[in-house]
Short mmCIF file of C-alpha atoms and ligand atoms in Angstrom, two decimals:
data_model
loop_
_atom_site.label_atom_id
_atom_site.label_comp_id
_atom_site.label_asym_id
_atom_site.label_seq_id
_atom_site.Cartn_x
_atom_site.Cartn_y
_atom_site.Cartn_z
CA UNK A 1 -19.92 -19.02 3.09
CA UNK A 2 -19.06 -19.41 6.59
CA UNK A 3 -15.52 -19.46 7.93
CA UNK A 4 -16.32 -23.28 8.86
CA UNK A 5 -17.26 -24.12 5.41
CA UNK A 6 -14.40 -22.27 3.71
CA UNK A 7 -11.90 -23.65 5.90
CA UNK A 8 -13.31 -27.48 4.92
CA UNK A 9 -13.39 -26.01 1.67
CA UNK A 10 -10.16 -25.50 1.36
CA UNK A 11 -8.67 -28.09 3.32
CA UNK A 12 -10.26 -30.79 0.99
CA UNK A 13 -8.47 -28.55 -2.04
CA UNK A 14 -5.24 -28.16 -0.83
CA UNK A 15 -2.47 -30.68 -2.11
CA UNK A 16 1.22 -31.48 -2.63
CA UNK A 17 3.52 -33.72 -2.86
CA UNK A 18 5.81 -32.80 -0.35
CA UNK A 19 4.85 -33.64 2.65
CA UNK A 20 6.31 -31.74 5.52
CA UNK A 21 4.01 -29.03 3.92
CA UNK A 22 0.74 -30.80 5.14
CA UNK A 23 0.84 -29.90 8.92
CA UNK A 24 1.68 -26.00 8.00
CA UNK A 25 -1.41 -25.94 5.73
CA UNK A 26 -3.44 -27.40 8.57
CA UNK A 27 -1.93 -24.55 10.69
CA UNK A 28 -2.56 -21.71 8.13
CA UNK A 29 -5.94 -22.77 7.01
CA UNK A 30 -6.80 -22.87 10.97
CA UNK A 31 -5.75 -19.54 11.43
CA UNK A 32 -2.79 -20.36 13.56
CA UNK A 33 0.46 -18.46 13.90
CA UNK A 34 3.65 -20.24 12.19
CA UNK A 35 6.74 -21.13 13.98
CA UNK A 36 10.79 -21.04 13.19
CA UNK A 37 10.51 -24.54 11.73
CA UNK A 38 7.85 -23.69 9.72
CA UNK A 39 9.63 -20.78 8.44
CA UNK A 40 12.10 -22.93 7.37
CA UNK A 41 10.50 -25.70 5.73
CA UNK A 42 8.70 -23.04 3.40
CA UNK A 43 11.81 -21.99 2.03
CA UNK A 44 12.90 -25.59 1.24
CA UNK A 45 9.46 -27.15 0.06
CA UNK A 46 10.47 -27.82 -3.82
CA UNK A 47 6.24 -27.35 -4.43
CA UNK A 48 6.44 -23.74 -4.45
CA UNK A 49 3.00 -24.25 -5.92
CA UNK A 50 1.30 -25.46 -3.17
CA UNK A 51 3.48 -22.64 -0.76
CA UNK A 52 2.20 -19.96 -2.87
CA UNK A 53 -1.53 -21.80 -3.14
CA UNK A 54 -1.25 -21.38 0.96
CA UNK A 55 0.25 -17.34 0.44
CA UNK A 56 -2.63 -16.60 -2.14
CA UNK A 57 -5.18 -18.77 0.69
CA UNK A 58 -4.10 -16.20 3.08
CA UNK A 59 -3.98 -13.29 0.91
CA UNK A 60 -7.46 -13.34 -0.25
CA UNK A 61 -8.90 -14.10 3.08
CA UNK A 62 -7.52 -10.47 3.90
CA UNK A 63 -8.09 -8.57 0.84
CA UNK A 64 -10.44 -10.65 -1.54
CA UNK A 65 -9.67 -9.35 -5.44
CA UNK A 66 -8.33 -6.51 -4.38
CA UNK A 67 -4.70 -4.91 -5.11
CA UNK A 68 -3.01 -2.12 -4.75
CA UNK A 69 -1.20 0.62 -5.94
CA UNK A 70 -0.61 4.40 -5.83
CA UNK A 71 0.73 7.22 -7.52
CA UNK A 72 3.95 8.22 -5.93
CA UNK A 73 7.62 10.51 -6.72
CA UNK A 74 10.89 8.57 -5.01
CA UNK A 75 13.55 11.67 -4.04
CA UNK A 76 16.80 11.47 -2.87
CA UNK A 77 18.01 14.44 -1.61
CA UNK A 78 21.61 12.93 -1.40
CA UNK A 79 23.56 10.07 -2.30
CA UNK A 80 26.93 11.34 -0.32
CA UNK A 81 26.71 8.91 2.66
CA UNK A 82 29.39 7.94 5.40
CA UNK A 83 28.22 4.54 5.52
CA UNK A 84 30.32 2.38 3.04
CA UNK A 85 27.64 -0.48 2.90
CA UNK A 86 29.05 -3.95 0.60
CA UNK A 87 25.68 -4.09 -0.56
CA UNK A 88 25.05 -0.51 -1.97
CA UNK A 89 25.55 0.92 -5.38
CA UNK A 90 23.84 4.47 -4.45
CA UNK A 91 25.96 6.01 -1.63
CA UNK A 92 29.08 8.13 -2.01
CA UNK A 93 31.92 9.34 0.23
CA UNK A 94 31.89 12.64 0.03
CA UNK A 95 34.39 14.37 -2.03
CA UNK A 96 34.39 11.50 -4.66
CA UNK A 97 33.58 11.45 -8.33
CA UNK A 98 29.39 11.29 -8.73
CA UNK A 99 28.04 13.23 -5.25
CA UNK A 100 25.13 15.16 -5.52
CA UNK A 101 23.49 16.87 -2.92
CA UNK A 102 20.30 18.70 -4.48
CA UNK A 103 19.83 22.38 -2.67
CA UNK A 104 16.22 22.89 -0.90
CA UNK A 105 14.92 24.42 -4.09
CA UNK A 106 16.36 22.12 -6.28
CA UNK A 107 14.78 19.38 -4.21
CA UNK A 108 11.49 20.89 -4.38
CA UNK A 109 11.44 21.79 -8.18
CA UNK A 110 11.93 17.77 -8.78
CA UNK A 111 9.30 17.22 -6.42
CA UNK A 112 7.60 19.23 -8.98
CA UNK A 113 8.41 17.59 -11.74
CA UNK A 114 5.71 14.82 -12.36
CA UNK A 115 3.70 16.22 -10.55
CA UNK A 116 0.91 16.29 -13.30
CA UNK A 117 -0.33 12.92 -12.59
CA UNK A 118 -1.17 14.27 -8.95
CA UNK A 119 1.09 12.31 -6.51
CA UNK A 120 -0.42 11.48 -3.56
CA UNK A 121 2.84 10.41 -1.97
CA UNK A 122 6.72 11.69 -1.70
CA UNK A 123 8.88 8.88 -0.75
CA UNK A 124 12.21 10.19 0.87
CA UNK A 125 15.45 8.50 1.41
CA UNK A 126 18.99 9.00 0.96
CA UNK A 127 22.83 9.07 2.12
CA UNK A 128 23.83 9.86 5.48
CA UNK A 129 25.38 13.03 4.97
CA UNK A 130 28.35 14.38 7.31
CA UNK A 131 27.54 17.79 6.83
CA UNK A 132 23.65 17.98 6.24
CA UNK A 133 22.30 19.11 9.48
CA UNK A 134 18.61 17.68 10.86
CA UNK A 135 17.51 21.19 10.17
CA UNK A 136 18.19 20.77 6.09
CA UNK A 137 15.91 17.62 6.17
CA UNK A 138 12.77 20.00 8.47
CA UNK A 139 13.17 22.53 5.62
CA UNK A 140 13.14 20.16 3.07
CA UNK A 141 9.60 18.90 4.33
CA UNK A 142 7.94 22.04 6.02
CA UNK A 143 8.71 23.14 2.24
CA UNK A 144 6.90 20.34 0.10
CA UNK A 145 4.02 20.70 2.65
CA UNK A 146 3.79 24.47 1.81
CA UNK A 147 4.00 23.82 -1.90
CA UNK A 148 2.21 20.50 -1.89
CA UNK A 149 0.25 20.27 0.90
CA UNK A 150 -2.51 17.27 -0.22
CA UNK A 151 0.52 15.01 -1.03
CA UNK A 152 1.42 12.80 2.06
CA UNK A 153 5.42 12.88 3.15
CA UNK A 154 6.73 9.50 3.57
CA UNK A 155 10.40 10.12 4.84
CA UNK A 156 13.78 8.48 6.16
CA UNK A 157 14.22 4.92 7.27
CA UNK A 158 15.31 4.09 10.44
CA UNK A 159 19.02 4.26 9.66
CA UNK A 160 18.69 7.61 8.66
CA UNK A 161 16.28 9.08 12.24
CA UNK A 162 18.86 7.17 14.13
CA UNK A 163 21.92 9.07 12.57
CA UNK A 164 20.09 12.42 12.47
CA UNK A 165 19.37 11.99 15.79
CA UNK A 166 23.04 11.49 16.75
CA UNK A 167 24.12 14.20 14.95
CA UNK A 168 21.47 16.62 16.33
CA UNK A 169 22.69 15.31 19.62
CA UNK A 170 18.96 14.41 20.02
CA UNK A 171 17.19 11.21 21.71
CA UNK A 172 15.04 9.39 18.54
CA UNK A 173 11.63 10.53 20.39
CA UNK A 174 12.59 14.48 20.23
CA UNK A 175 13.86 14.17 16.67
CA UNK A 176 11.01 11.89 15.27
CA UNK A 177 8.22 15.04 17.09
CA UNK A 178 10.80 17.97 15.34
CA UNK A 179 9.98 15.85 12.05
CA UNK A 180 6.32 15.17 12.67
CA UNK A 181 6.11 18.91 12.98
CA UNK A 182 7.75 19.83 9.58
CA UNK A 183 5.35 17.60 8.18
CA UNK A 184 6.50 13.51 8.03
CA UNK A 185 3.88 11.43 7.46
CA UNK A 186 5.34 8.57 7.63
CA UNK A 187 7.62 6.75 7.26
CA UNK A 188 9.50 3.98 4.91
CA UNK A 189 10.95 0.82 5.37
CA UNK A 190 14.53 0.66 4.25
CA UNK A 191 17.44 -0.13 6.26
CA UNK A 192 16.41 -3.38 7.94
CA UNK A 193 18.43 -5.57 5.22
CA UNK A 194 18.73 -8.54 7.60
CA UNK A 195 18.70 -8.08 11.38
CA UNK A 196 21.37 -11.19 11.90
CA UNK A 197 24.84 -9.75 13.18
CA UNK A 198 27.10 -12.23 11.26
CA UNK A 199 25.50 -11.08 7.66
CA UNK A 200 24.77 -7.58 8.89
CA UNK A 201 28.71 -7.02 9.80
CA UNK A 202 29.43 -7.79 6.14
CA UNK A 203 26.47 -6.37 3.75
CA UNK A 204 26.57 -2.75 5.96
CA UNK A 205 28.85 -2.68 8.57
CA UNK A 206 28.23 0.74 9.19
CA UNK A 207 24.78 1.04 10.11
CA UNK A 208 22.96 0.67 12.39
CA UNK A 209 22.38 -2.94 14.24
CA UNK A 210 19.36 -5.03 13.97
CA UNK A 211 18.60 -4.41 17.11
CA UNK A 212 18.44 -0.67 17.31
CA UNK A 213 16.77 -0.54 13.83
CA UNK A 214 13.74 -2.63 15.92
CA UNK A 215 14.04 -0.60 18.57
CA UNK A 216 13.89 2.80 16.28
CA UNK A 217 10.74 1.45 14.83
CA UNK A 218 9.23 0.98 18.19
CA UNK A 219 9.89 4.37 18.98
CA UNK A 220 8.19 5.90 15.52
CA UNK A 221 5.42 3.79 16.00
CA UNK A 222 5.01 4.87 20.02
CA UNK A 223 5.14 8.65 18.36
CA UNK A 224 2.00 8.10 15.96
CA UNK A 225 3.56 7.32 12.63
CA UNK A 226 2.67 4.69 10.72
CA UNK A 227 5.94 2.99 8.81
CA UNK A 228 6.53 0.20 6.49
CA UNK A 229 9.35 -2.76 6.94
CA UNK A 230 11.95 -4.39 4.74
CA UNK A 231 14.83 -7.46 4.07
CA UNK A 232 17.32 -7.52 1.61
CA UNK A 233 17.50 -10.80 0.74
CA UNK A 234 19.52 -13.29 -2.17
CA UNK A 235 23.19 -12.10 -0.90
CA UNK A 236 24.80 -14.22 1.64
CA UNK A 237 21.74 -15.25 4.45
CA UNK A 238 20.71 -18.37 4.52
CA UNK A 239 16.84 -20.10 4.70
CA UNK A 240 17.80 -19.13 8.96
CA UNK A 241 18.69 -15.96 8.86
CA UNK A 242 15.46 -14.96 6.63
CA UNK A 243 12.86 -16.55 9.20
CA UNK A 244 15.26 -14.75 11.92
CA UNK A 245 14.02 -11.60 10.29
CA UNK A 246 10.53 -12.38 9.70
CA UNK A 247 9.92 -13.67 13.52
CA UNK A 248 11.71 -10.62 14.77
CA UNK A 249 9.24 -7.89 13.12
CA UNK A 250 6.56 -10.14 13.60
CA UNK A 251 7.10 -9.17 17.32
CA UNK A 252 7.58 -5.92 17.02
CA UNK A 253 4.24 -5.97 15.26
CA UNK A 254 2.45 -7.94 18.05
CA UNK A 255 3.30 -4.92 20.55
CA UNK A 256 3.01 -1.93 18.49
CA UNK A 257 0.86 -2.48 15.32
CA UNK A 258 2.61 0.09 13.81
CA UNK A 259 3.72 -2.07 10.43
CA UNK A 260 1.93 -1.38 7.24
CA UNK A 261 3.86 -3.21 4.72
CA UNK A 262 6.54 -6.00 4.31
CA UNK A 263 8.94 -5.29 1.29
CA UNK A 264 11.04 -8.08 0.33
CA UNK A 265 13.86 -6.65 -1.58
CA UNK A 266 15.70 -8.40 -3.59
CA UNK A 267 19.63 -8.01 -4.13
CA UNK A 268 20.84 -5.95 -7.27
CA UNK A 269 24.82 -6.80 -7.37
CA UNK A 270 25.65 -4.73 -10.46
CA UNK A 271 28.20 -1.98 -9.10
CA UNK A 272 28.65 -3.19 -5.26
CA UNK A 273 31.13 -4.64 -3.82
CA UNK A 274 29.26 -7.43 -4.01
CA UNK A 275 28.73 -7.53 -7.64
CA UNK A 276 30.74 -11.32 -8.19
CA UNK A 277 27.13 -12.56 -6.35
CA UNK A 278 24.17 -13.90 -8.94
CA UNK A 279 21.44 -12.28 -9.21
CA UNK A 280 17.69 -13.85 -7.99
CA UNK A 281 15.83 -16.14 -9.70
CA UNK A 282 12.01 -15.63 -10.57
CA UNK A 283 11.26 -18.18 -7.85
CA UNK A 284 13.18 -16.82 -5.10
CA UNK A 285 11.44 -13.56 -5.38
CA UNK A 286 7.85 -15.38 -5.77
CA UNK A 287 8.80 -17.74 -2.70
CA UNK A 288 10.26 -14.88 -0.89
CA UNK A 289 6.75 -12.97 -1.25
CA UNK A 290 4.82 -16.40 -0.21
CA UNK A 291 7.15 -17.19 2.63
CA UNK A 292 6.62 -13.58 3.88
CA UNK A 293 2.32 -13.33 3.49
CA UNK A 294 2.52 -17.20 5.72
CA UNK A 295 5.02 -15.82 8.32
CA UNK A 296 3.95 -12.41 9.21
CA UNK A 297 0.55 -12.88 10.24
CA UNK A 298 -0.10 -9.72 11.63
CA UNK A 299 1.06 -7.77 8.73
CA UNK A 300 -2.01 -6.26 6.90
CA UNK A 301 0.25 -5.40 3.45
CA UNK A 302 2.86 -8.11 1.51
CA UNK A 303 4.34 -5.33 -1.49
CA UNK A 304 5.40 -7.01 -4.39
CA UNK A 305 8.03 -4.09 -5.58
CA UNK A 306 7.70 -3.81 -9.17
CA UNK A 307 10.95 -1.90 -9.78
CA UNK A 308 12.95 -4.43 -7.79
CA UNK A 309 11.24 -7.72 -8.84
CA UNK A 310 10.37 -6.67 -12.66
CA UNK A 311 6.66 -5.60 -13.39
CA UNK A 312 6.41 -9.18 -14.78
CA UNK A 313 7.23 -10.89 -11.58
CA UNK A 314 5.24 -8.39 -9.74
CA UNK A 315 2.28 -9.19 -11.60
CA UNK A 316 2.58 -13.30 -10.37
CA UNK A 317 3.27 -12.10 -7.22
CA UNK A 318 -0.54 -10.75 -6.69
CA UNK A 319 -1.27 -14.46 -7.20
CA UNK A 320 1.23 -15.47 -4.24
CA UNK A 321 0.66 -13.68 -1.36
CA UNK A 322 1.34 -9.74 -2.46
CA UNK A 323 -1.79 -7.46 -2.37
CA UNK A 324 0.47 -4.15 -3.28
CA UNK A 325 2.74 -3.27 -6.10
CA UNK A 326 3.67 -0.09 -4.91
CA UNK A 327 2.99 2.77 -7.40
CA UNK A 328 4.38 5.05 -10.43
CA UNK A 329 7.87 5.54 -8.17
CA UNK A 330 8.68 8.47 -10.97
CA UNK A 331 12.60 8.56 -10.67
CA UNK A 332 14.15 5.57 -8.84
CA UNK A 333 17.75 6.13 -8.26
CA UNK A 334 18.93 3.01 -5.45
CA UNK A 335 18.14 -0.14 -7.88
CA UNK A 336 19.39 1.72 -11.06
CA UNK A 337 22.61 2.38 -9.83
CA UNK A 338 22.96 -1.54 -8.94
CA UNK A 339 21.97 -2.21 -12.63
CA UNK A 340 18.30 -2.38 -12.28
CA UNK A 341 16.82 -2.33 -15.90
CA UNK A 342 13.23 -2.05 -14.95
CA UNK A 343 12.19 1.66 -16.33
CA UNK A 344 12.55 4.57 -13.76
CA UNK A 345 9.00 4.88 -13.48
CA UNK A 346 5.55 3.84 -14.62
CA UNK A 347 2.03 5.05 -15.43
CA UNK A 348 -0.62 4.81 -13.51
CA UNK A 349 -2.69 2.88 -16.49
CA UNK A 350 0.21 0.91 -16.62
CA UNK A 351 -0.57 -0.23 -13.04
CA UNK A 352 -3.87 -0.98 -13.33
CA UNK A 353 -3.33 -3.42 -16.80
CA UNK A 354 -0.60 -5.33 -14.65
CA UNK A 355 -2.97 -5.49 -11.79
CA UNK A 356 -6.41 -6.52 -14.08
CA UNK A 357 -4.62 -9.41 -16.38
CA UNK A 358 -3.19 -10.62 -13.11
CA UNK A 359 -7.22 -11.24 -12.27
CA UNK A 360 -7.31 -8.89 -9.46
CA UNK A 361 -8.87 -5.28 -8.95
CA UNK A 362 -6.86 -2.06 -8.89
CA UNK A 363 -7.55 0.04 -5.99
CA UNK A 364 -6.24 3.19 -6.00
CA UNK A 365 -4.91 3.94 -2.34
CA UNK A 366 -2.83 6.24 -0.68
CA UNK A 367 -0.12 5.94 1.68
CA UNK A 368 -2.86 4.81 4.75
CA UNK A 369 -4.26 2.60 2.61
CA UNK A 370 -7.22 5.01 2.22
CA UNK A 371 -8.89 4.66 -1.48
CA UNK A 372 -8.20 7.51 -3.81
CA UNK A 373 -10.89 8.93 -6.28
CA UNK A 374 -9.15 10.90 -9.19
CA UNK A 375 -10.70 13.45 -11.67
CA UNK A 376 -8.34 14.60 -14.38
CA UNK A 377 -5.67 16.35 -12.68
CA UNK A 378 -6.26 15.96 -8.71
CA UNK A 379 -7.74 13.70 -6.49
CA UNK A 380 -9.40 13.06 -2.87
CA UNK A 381 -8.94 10.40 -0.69
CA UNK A 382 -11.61 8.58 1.46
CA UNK A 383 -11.70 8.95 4.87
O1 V47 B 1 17.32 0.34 2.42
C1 V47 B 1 20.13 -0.71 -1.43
C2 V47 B 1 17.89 -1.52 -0.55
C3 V47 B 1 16.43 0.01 0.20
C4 V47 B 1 20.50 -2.18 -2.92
O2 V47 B 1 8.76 1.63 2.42
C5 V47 B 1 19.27 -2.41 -2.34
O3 V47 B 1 7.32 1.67 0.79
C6 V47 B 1 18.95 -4.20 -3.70
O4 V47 B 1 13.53 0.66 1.32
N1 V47 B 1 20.13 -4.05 -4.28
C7 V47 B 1 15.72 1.28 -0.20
N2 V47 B 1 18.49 -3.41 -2.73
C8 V47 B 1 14.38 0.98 -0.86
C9 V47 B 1 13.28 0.82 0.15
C10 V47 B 1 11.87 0.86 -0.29
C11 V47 B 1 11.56 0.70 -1.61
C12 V47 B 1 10.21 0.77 -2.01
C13 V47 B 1 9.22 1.02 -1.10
C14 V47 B 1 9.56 1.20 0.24
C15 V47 B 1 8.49 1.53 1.22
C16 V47 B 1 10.89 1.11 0.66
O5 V47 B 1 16.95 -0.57 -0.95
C17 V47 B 1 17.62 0.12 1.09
C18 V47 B 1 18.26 -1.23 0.88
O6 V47 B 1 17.65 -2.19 1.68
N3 V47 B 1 19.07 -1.50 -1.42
N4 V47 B 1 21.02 -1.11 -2.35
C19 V47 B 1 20.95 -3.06 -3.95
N5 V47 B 1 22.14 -2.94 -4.51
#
């Protein structure tokens, strides 16, 4: 069919009964870019049906059928951290009752561990340490590379470069080379929570601002790496503050093109300082994914996090806008300390049933979105 045909096609199917949604579909089905307002009126529509038939419209234009996953280990070296952020249950000031800071073999024996479902990816994040010097966190990687050296190293947000960086008494560029060197891959998209100063000064105070997280993700992206983006979302933003966050990726993307993946998370109370606040419905988190595949137009990947969301909400998700689940995780500590009951990790057949009943079809990828082919125990990736 050609684009002509599907776009009349599509236009004659698409219906609702609210109306202020009627000029956004004419914008998405056109291919045209979506503006504050719109934004907005997405996050109010009561037809979340017809928002997520628009997210789904989108969705498959970019990726037919296809979703995926991978198989990947979650390690967190530390969870002592100087930052006391309102909406963390993971972090620790040091000294106090439930540190850990895991030595450089400890760290790689757990990388170990799990390891016989060949994981193609190491996902690294944790506290900001006083103590731990930029030089623990090169060892820790030049050392999985040695031992693992197939397995692609996707490590430290933004908020922890920038405060490794000030420690080392570094500029971001020279730290972000000394970690491409050890062996960093990548890199993950935690730490953004929402870029809007008045909610920012009271979820995590102590981190760094919106505007420096932006600007650290301009500078990975100028060095070569690939990373992924994120918003915290159901604490105390409003519809505003979420487009706020959208828009101001979105134009990080249009200059660097260094994005992957948008991760709406979703706030876990249990344990925070925040804890009094409700938990998110079902619909926020399938709006939230819609809202996010209409908005950032230039993202190629919407990931529908199945240990934040539930594997059940996940799953409805690949209907409304996500194309990604993310993978086996193995080990999550961040949402299970906030009272996350989702299990600490799944299967990789587990994956692929949620991914086929949803109607869709499991590709295996790795961290570049490069297919995997498996044989019993290891694997090789397409290139
Ligand atoms: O940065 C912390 C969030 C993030 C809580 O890049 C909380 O592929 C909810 O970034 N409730 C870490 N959220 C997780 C993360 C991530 C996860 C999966 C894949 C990728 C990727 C990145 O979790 C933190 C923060 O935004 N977080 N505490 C909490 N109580």
């Amino acid at each position: 069919m050609t684009t002509e045909a599907r776009v009349k096609e599509a236009t004659s199917t698409f219906v609702t009964d609210d109306a202020r949604l009627n000029p956004i579909a004419e914008k998405v089905l056109a291919g045209e870019r979506l503006n504050f307002e719109d934004g907005v009126a997405l996050y109010r529509s009561p037809d979340i049906l017809a928002v997520g038939w628009l997210a789904n419209y989108v969705r498959e234009k970019l990726h037919g059928d296809v979703a995926y996953f991978n198989v990947n280990r979650h390690i967190n070296p530390t969870n002592v951290c100087v930052a006391s952020c309102r909406l963390c249950a993971f972090g620790r000031k040091k000294g106090t009752d439930g540190t850990y800071t895991m030595a450089l073999e400890q760290a790689w024996e757990t990388a170990a561990s799990g390891y016989s479902e060949a994981v193609t990816e190491f996902h690294i994040v944790g506290g900001l340490h006083p103590d731990l010097p930029l030089e623990y966190f090169l060892d820790l990687v030049t050392g999985l590379k040695q031992r693992f050296p197939k397995v692609h190293i996707k490590a430290f947000t933004m908020v922890e470069v920038a405060f490794l960086a000030r420690r080392a008494k570094l500029t971001i560029p020279e730290t972000l080379r000394r970690m491409k060197e050890a062996g960093v891959d990548s890199m993950p998209g935690g730490g953004a929570e929402i870029f809007a100063d008045r909610v920012r000064h009271i979820i995590c105070d102590h981190k760094i601002d919106g505007s420096e997280w932006l600007d650290t993700a301009r500078m990975v992206h100028q060095a070569g790496l690939k990373s992924n983006a994120t918003m915290l979302y159901g604490h105390i933003e409003n519809d505003e503050d979420r487009v706020d966050h959208l828009m101001k990726l979105r134009a990080v993307q249009d200059e660097t093109n260094g994005f992957q993946t948008f991760i709406p998370l979703a706030f876990h109370p249990d344990n925070t300082p925040l804890s009094h606040l409700p938990r998110t419905t079902g619909l926020t988190d399938i709006r939230q994914i819609a809202v996010s595949r209409l908005v950032l137009d230039n993202f190629p990947h919407i990931k529908a996090y199945w240990q934040m969301m539930s594997a059940k909400i996940a799953q409805i998700s690949l209907r409304f806008g996500a194309d990604d689940i993310d993978g086996t995780v193995i080990e999550e500590k961040i949402y299970h300390d906030a009272g996350a009951t989702t299990p600490q990790g799944l299967r990789r057949q587990d994956l692929v049933r949620l991914i086929t009943e949803a109607g869709r079809v499991p590709v295996e990828r790795d961290t570049l979105y490069r297919s995997v082919t498996r044989t019993e125990d290891t694997f090789t990736v397409a290139v």
